Protein backbone atom coordinates (compact mmCIF):
# COMPACT_ATOMS: atom_id res chain seq x y z
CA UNK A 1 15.59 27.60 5.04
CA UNK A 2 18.91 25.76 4.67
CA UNK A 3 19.51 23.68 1.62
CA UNK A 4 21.15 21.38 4.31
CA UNK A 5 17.53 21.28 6.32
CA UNK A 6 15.79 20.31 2.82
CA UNK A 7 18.72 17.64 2.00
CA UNK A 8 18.00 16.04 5.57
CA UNK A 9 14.08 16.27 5.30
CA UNK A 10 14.58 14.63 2.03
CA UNK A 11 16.61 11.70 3.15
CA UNK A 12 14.11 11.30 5.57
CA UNK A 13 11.68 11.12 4.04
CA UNK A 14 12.76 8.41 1.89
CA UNK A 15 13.97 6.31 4.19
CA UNK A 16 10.30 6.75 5.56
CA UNK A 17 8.88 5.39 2.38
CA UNK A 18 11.40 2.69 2.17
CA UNK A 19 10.56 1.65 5.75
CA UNK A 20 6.74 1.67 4.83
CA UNK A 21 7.24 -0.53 2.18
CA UNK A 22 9.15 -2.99 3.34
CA UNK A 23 6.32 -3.43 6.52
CA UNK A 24 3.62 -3.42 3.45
CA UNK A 25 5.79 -5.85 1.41
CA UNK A 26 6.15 -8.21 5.07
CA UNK A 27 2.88 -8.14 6.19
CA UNK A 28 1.35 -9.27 2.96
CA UNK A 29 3.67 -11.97 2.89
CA UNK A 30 2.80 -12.61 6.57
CA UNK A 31 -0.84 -13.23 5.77
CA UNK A 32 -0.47 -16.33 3.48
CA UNK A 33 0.46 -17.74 0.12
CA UNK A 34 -2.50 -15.63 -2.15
CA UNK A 35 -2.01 -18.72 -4.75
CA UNK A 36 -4.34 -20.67 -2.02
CA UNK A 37 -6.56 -17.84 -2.03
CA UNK A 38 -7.24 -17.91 -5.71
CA UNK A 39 -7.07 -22.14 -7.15
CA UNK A 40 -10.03 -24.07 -6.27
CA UNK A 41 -9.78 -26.99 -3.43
CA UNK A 42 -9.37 -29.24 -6.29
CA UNK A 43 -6.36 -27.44 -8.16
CA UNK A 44 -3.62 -29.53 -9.41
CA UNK A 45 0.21 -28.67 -7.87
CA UNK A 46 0.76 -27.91 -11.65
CA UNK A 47 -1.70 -25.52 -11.70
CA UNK A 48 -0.54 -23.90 -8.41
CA UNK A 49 2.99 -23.77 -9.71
CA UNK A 50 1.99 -22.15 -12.83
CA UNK A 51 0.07 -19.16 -10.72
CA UNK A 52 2.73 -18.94 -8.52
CA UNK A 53 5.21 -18.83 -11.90
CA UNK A 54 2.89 -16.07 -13.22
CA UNK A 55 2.88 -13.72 -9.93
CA UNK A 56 6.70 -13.84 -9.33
CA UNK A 57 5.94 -15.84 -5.96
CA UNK A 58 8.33 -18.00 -7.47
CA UNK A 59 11.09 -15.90 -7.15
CA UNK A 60 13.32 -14.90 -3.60
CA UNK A 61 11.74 -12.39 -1.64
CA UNK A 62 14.55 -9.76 -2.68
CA UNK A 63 13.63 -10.20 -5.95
CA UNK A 64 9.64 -9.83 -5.63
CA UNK A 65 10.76 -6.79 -3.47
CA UNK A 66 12.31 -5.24 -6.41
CA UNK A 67 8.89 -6.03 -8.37
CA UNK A 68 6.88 -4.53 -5.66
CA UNK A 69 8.94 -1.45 -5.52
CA UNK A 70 9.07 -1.20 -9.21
CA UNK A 71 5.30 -1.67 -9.83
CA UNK A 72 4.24 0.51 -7.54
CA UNK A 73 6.80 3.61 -8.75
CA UNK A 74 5.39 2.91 -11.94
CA UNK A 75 1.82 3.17 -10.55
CA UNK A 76 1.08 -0.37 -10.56
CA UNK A 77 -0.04 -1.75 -7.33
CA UNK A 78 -1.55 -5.31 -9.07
CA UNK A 79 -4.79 -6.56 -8.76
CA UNK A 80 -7.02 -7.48 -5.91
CA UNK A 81 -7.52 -10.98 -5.26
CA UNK A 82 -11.17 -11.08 -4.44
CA UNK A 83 -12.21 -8.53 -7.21
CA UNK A 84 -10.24 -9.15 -9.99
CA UNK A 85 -10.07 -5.74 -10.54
CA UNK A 86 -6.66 -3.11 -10.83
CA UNK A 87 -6.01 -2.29 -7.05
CA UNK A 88 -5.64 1.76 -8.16
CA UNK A 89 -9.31 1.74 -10.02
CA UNK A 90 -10.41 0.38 -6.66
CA UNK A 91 -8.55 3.41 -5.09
CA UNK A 92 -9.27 5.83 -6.93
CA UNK A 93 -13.39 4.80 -6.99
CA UNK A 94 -13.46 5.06 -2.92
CA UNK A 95 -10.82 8.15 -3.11
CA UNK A 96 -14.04 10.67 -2.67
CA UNK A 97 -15.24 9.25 0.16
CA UNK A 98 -11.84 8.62 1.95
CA UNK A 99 -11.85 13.04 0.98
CA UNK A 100 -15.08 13.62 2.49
CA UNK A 101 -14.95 11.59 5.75
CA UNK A 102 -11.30 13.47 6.20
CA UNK A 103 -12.65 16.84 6.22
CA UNK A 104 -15.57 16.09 8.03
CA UNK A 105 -13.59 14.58 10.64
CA UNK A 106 -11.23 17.43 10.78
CA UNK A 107 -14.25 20.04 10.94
CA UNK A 108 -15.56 18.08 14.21
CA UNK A 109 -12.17 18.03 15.57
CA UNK A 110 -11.78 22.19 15.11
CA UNK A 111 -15.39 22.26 15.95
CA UNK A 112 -14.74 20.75 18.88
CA UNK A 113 -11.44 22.43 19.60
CA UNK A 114 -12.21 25.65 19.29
CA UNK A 115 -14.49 26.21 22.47
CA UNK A 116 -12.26 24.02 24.50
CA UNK A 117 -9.22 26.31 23.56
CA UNK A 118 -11.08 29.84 24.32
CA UNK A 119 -11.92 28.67 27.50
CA UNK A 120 -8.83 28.43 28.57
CA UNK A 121 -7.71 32.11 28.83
């Protein structure tokens, strides 16, 4: 293997991850202000500012890129809205699950597969 192969596969790769995190970083902005998601009906514009101050929502939407990018090299992906809880314990508490329907879905497939592909000879 070329060191030139690796170089390329490496570029792509993060220009992959770049691309994938700018669609993340969109479509979470494309789903709504979360500030209305978390103040009561009754919440004072002070009180909305002063969320939106504490988030970074306040900031241009380079500059809460750079957060997001940031955060999440650092292992911090925030915290859900609707929990309250860190966004990585909520990962890492359905990670087994996520492991086990994988590999039981890839056991069906080659389960499937297999007698389909020695009838073929």
């Amino acid at each position: 293997m070329s060191t030139k192969f690796v170089i390329d596969r490496l570029i792509q790769a993060l220009l992959t991850i770049l691309l994938l995190s700018l669609i993340v970083f969109g479509l979470a902005r494309l789903t709504g202000d979360p500030v209305n998601l978390m103040v009561p009906m009754d919440a004072s514009p002070r009180d909305i500012a002063n969320i939106r101050a504490s988030l970074g929502l306040d900031s241009s939407l380079p500059v809460q890129y750079w957060h997001f990018v940031t955060n999440a090299l650092r292992g911090d992906f925030g915290r859900s809205i609707k929990w309250d809880r860190p966004a990585v314990e909520m990962l890492l508490e359905h990670f087994p699950a996520t492991i086990i329907l994988s590999l039981t879905s890839m056991a069906f497939g080659l389960l499937l597969a297999l007698p389909v592909a020695s009838g073929r000879r």
